[in-house]
Amino acid sequence: MLLPLVLLCCFAVPPVLAAALSVRDVSLEPCPSDDIGSQPQLKRPSGASCFVLRGTVVNPGRKPVVDTDVFAQILDASGEPVLQNRSRVGSIGDVPPGDSSFALRLAVPAGTPGPFSFSNVKARGFNAPVRTRAGEFDDLLPLEQAVAPESVS
């Protein structure tokens, strides 16, 4: 009776703790024309428009935060939510200590009236992996690939 309890204590998995991170310097702009997400061949009223949410996430700790998600409320010109029934806008993976820039693609329904505004932008990650990770030789879907760099005007 005591042996299972001792084994359980010796081989117990440490808890995975969540970490809240701050986000600053946030912007929302159309995807660059050379980005895979802009899909120029699909620009039609029934589709979606590609936008990029960019910003800087701040990890004040001394260890990386892993499997980090970004949350935001994005509103159209009339104050209606752009992403219905969700505030999670995407995953930015692992965040090392300090400041890290990020870019996430968003599919905004075509015809949504702009300009867009955003609020409550925050990030949340963990002290240990909680998702299966892509291997070194795994292919990423086009929209999982890195966002094209910002266009300099």
PDB file of C-alpha atoms in Angstrom:
ATOM      1  CA  MET A   1       0.000   0.000   0.000  1.00  0.00           C
ATOM      2  CA  LEU A   2       2.851   2.351   0.801  1.00  0.00           C
ATOM      3  CA  LEU A   3       4.945   1.398  -2.247  1.00  0.00           C
ATOM      4  CA  PRO A   4       2.572   2.945  -4.858  1.00  0.00           C
ATOM      5  CA  LEU A   5       2.450   6.185  -2.884  1.00  0.00           C
ATOM      6  CA  VAL A   6       6.265   6.342  -2.656  1.00  0.00           C
ATOM      7  CA  LEU A   7       6.590   5.616  -6.387  1.00  0.00           C
ATOM      8  CA  LEU A   8       4.018   8.283  -7.188  1.00  0.00           C
ATOM      9  CA  CYS A   9       5.902  10.877  -5.143  1.00  0.00           C
ATOM     10  CA  CYS A  10       9.269   9.955  -6.684  1.00  0.00           C
ATOM     11  CA  PHE A  11       8.101  10.040 -10.290  1.00  0.00           C
ATOM     12  CA  ALA A  12       5.503  12.791 -10.108  1.00  0.00           C
ATOM     13  CA  VAL A  13       5.546  15.219 -13.006  1.00  0.00           C
ATOM     14  CA  PRO A  14       6.067  18.823 -11.893  1.00  0.00           C
ATOM     15  CA  PRO A  15       3.040  21.022 -12.525  1.00  0.00           C
ATOM     16  CA  VAL A  16       2.927  23.160 -15.642  1.00  0.00           C
ATOM     17  CA  LEU A  17       2.413  26.741 -14.558  1.00  0.00           C
ATOM     18  CA  ALA A  18       1.006  29.530 -16.731  1.00  0.00           C
ATOM     19  CA  ALA A  19       2.808  32.860 -17.087  1.00  0.00           C
ATOM     20  CA  ALA A  20       1.164  36.136 -18.098  1.00  0.00           C
ATOM     21  CA  LEU A  21       3.328  38.367 -20.292  1.00  0.00           C
ATOM     22  CA  SER A  22       2.835  41.981 -21.277  1.00  0.00           C
ATOM     23  CA  VAL A  23       2.616  43.128 -24.882  1.00  0.00           C
ATOM     24  CA  ARG A  24       3.505  46.585 -26.233  1.00  0.00           C
ATOM     25  CA  ASP A  25       4.069  48.439 -29.518  1.00  0.00           C
ATOM     26  CA  VAL A  26       1.102  46.671 -31.126  1.00  0.00           C
ATOM     27  CA  SER A  27       0.046  47.418 -34.701  1.00  0.00           C
ATOM     28  CA  LEU A  28      -2.417  45.875 -37.150  1.00  0.00           C
ATOM     29  CA  GLU A  29      -1.793  46.284 -40.876  1.00  0.00           C
ATOM     30  CA  PRO A  30      -2.542  44.455 -44.136  1.00  0.00           C
ATOM     31  CA  CYS A  31      -0.189  41.591 -44.962  1.00  0.00           C
ATOM     32  CA  PRO A  32       2.740  42.585 -47.186  1.00  0.00           C
ATOM     33  CA  SER A  33       1.972  41.863 -50.845  1.00  0.00           C
ATOM     34  CA  ASP A  34       4.770  39.276 -51.043  1.00  0.00           C
ATOM     35  CA  ASP A  35       3.492  37.365 -47.982  1.00  0.00           C
ATOM     36  CA  ILE A  36       1.989  33.918 -48.585  1.00  0.00           C
ATOM     37  CA  GLY A  37      -1.072  34.939 -46.534  1.00  0.00           C
ATOM     38  CA  SER A  38      -2.043  37.818 -48.809  1.00  0.00           C
ATOM     39  CA  GLN A  39      -3.181  35.314 -51.493  1.00  0.00           C
ATOM     40  CA  PRO A  40      -3.706  37.868 -54.280  1.00  0.00           C
ATOM     41  CA  GLN A  41      -5.405  35.262 -56.470  1.00  0.00           C
ATOM     42  CA  LEU A  42      -8.186  34.926 -53.849  1.00  0.00           C
ATOM     43  CA  LYS A  43      -9.114  38.610 -53.426  1.00  0.00           C
ATOM     44  CA  ARG A  44     -12.859  38.563 -53.831  1.00  0.00           C
ATOM     45  CA  PRO A  45     -15.803  39.780 -51.742  1.00  0.00           C
ATOM     46  CA  SER A  46     -16.631  36.319 -50.377  1.00  0.00           C
ATOM     47  CA  GLY A  47     -13.119  35.638 -49.061  1.00  0.00           C
ATOM     48  CA  ALA A  48     -11.010  36.994 -46.275  1.00  0.00           C
ATOM     49  CA  SER A  49      -8.364  39.668 -46.094  1.00  0.00           C
ATOM     50  CA  CYS A  50      -4.963  38.993 -44.562  1.00  0.00           C
ATOM     51  CA  PHE A  51      -3.798  41.261 -41.756  1.00  0.00           C
ATOM     52  CA  VAL A  52      -0.743  41.070 -39.518  1.00  0.00           C
ATOM     53  CA  LEU A  53      -0.810  41.820 -35.806  1.00  0.00           C
ATOM     54  CA  ARG A  54       2.724  42.852 -34.805  1.00  0.00           C
ATOM     55  CA  GLY A  55       4.112  43.795 -31.439  1.00  0.00           C
ATOM     56  CA  THR A  56       6.661  43.155 -28.745  1.00  0.00           C
ATOM     57  CA  VAL A  57       6.109  40.646 -25.957  1.00  0.00           C
ATOM     58  CA  VAL A  58       8.003  41.171 -22.692  1.00  0.00           C
ATOM     59  CA  ASN A  59       9.229  38.192 -20.651  1.00  0.00           C
ATOM     60  CA  PRO A  60      10.506  39.644 -17.348  1.00  0.00           C
ATOM     61  CA  GLY A  61      11.642  36.237 -16.071  1.00  0.00           C
ATOM     62  CA  ARG A  62      15.007  34.518 -16.366  1.00  0.00           C
ATOM     63  CA  LYS A  63      13.654  31.435 -18.163  1.00  0.00           C
ATOM     64  CA  PRO A  64      11.894  31.075 -21.528  1.00  0.00           C
ATOM     65  CA  VAL A  65       8.106  30.910 -21.591  1.00  0.00           C
ATOM     66  CA  VAL A  66       6.951  28.171 -23.976  1.00  0.00           C
ATOM     67  CA  ASP A  67       3.842  27.545 -26.078  1.00  0.00           C
ATOM     68  CA  THR A  68       2.810  31.193 -25.790  1.00  0.00           C
ATOM     69  CA  ASP A  69      -0.552  32.408 -27.113  1.00  0.00           C
ATOM     70  CA  VAL A  70      -1.538  36.012 -27.868  1.00  0.00           C
ATOM     71  CA  PHE A  71      -5.002  37.293 -26.986  1.00  0.00           C
ATOM     72  CA  ALA A  72      -6.664  40.522 -28.149  1.00  0.00           C
ATOM     73  CA  GLN A  73     -10.027  42.095 -28.765  1.00  0.00           C
ATOM     74  CA  ILE A  74     -10.070  43.471 -32.317  1.00  0.00           C
ATOM     75  CA  LEU A  75     -12.973  45.730 -33.306  1.00  0.00           C
ATOM     76  CA  ASP A  76     -14.115  47.096 -36.668  1.00  0.00           C
ATOM     77  CA  ALA A  77     -15.130  50.713 -37.351  1.00  0.00           C
ATOM     78  CA  SER A  78     -18.602  50.153 -35.860  1.00  0.00           C
ATOM     79  CA  GLY A  79     -17.224  48.614 -32.649  1.00  0.00           C
ATOM     80  CA  GLU A  80     -18.149  45.032 -33.544  1.00  0.00           C
ATOM     81  CA  PRO A  81     -15.670  42.174 -32.953  1.00  0.00           C
ATOM     82  CA  VAL A  82     -13.701  41.231 -36.086  1.00  0.00           C
ATOM     83  CA  LEU A  83     -12.966  37.697 -34.841  1.00  0.00           C
ATOM     84  CA  GLN A  84     -16.300  36.360 -33.675  1.00  0.00           C
ATOM     85  CA  ASN A  85     -16.391  34.294 -30.462  1.00  0.00           C
ATOM     86  CA  ARG A  86     -12.680  34.284 -29.847  1.00  0.00           C
ATOM     87  CA  SER A  87     -10.016  36.417 -28.264  1.00  0.00           C
ATOM     88  CA  ARG A  88      -7.054  34.099 -28.947  1.00  0.00           C
ATOM     89  CA  VAL A  89      -5.448  35.444 -32.105  1.00  0.00           C
ATOM     90  CA  GLY A  90      -2.599  32.948 -32.410  1.00  0.00           C
ATOM     91  CA  SER A  91       0.485  31.264 -31.028  1.00  0.00           C
ATOM     92  CA  ILE A  92       3.964  32.770 -31.012  1.00  0.00           C
ATOM     93  CA  GLY A  93       5.776  29.708 -29.645  1.00  0.00           C
ATOM     94  CA  ASP A  94       8.627  30.149 -27.179  1.00  0.00           C
ATOM     95  CA  VAL A  95       9.516  33.564 -25.734  1.00  0.00           C
ATOM     96  CA  PRO A  96      13.060  34.007 -24.377  1.00  0.00           C
ATOM     97  CA  PRO A  97      13.735  36.355 -21.447  1.00  0.00           C
ATOM     98  CA  GLY A  98      13.568  40.030 -22.400  1.00  0.00           C
ATOM     99  CA  ASP A  99      11.767  41.697 -25.301  1.00  0.00           C
ATOM    100  CA  SER A 100      10.804  39.692 -28.404  1.00  0.00           C
ATOM    101  CA  SER A 101       8.993  40.919 -31.501  1.00  0.00           C
ATOM    102  CA  PHE A 102       6.192  38.829 -32.988  1.00  0.00           C
ATOM    103  CA  ALA A 103       3.944  38.835 -36.043  1.00  0.00           C
ATOM    104  CA  LEU A 104       0.686  36.884 -36.414  1.00  0.00           C
ATOM    105  CA  ARG A 105      -1.501  36.545 -39.511  1.00  0.00           C
ATOM    106  CA  LEU A 106      -5.219  37.170 -39.069  1.00  0.00           C
ATOM    107  CA  ALA A 107      -7.932  36.304 -41.577  1.00  0.00           C
ATOM    108  CA  VAL A 108     -10.435  39.155 -41.461  1.00  0.00           C
ATOM    109  CA  PRO A 109     -13.721  38.586 -43.301  1.00  0.00           C
ATOM    110  CA  ALA A 110     -13.771  40.558 -46.563  1.00  0.00           C
ATOM    111  CA  GLY A 111     -15.938  43.642 -46.382  1.00  0.00           C
ATOM    112  CA  THR A 112     -15.323  44.226 -42.665  1.00  0.00           C
ATOM    113  CA  PRO A 113     -15.349  48.010 -42.254  1.00  0.00           C
ATOM    114  CA  GLY A 114     -12.045  49.508 -41.119  1.00  0.00           C
ATOM    115  CA  PRO A 115     -10.179  51.099 -39.554  1.00  0.00           C
ATOM    116  CA  PHE A 116      -9.668  48.438 -36.909  1.00  0.00           C
ATOM    117  CA  SER A 117      -8.893  49.010 -33.256  1.00  0.00           C
ATOM    118  CA  PHE A 118      -7.606  46.589 -30.660  1.00  0.00           C
ATOM    119  CA  SER A 119      -7.522  46.363 -26.887  1.00  0.00           C
ATOM    120  CA  ASN A 120      -6.667  43.928 -24.096  1.00  0.00           C
ATOM    121  CA  VAL A 121      -3.638  42.599 -25.987  1.00  0.00           C
ATOM    122  CA  LYS A 122      -1.770  40.121 -23.794  1.00  0.00           C
ATOM    123  CA  ALA A 123       0.232  36.923 -24.008  1.00  0.00           C
ATOM    124  CA  ARG A 124       0.124  33.795 -21.899  1.00  0.00           C
ATOM    125  CA  GLY A 125       2.548  30.883 -21.932  1.00  0.00           C
ATOM    126  CA  PHE A 126       3.848  28.050 -19.778  1.00  0.00           C
ATOM    127  CA  ASN A 127       7.005  26.930 -17.988  1.00  0.00           C
ATOM    128  CA  ALA A 128       7.005  23.597 -19.877  1.00  0.00           C
ATOM    129  CA  PRO A 129       5.695  22.439 -23.284  1.00  0.00           C
ATOM    130  CA  VAL A 130       1.964  21.739 -23.454  1.00  0.00           C
ATOM    131  CA  ARG A 131       1.701  21.099 -27.232  1.00  0.00           C
ATOM    132  CA  THR A 132       3.247  18.679 -29.680  1.00  0.00           C
ATOM    133  CA  ARG A 133       6.061  20.444 -31.517  1.00  0.00           C
ATOM    134  CA  ALA A 134       6.937  20.288 -35.184  1.00  0.00           C
ATOM    135  CA  GLY A 135      10.068  18.275 -35.818  1.00  0.00           C
ATOM    136  CA  GLU A 136      13.140  19.507 -37.650  1.00  0.00           C
ATOM    137  CA  PHE A 137      12.069  17.880 -40.922  1.00  0.00           C
ATOM    138  CA  ASP A 138       8.300  18.456 -40.646  1.00  0.00           C
ATOM    139  CA  ASP A 139       6.748  20.610 -43.350  1.00  0.00           C
ATOM    140  CA  LEU A 140       4.826  23.662 -42.196  1.00  0.00           C
ATOM    141  CA  LEU A 141       1.626  24.730 -43.911  1.00  0.00           C
ATOM    142  CA  PRO A 142       2.016  28.016 -45.820  1.00  0.00           C
ATOM    143  CA  LEU A 143       0.135  30.021 -43.198  1.00  0.00           C
ATOM    144  CA  GLU A 144       2.246  28.479 -40.394  1.00  0.00           C
ATOM    145  CA  GLN A 145       5.423  29.879 -41.936  1.00  0.00           C
ATOM    146  CA  ALA A 146       6.958  33.120 -40.714  1.00  0.00           C
ATOM    147  CA  VAL A 147       5.258  36.352 -41.756  1.00  0.00           C
ATOM    148  CA  ALA A 148       7.080  38.407 -44.403  1.00  0.00           C
ATOM    149  CA  PRO A 149       9.012  41.395 -42.980  1.00  0.00           C
ATOM    150  CA  GLU A 150       7.310  44.753 -42.732  1.00  0.00           C
ATOM    151  CA  SER A 151       7.281  46.867 -45.867  1.00  0.00           C
ATOM    152  CA  VAL A 152       9.275  50.064 -45.461  1.00  0.00           C
ATOM    153  CA  SER A 153       7.409  53.020 -46.913  1.00  0.00           C
TER     154      SER A 153
END
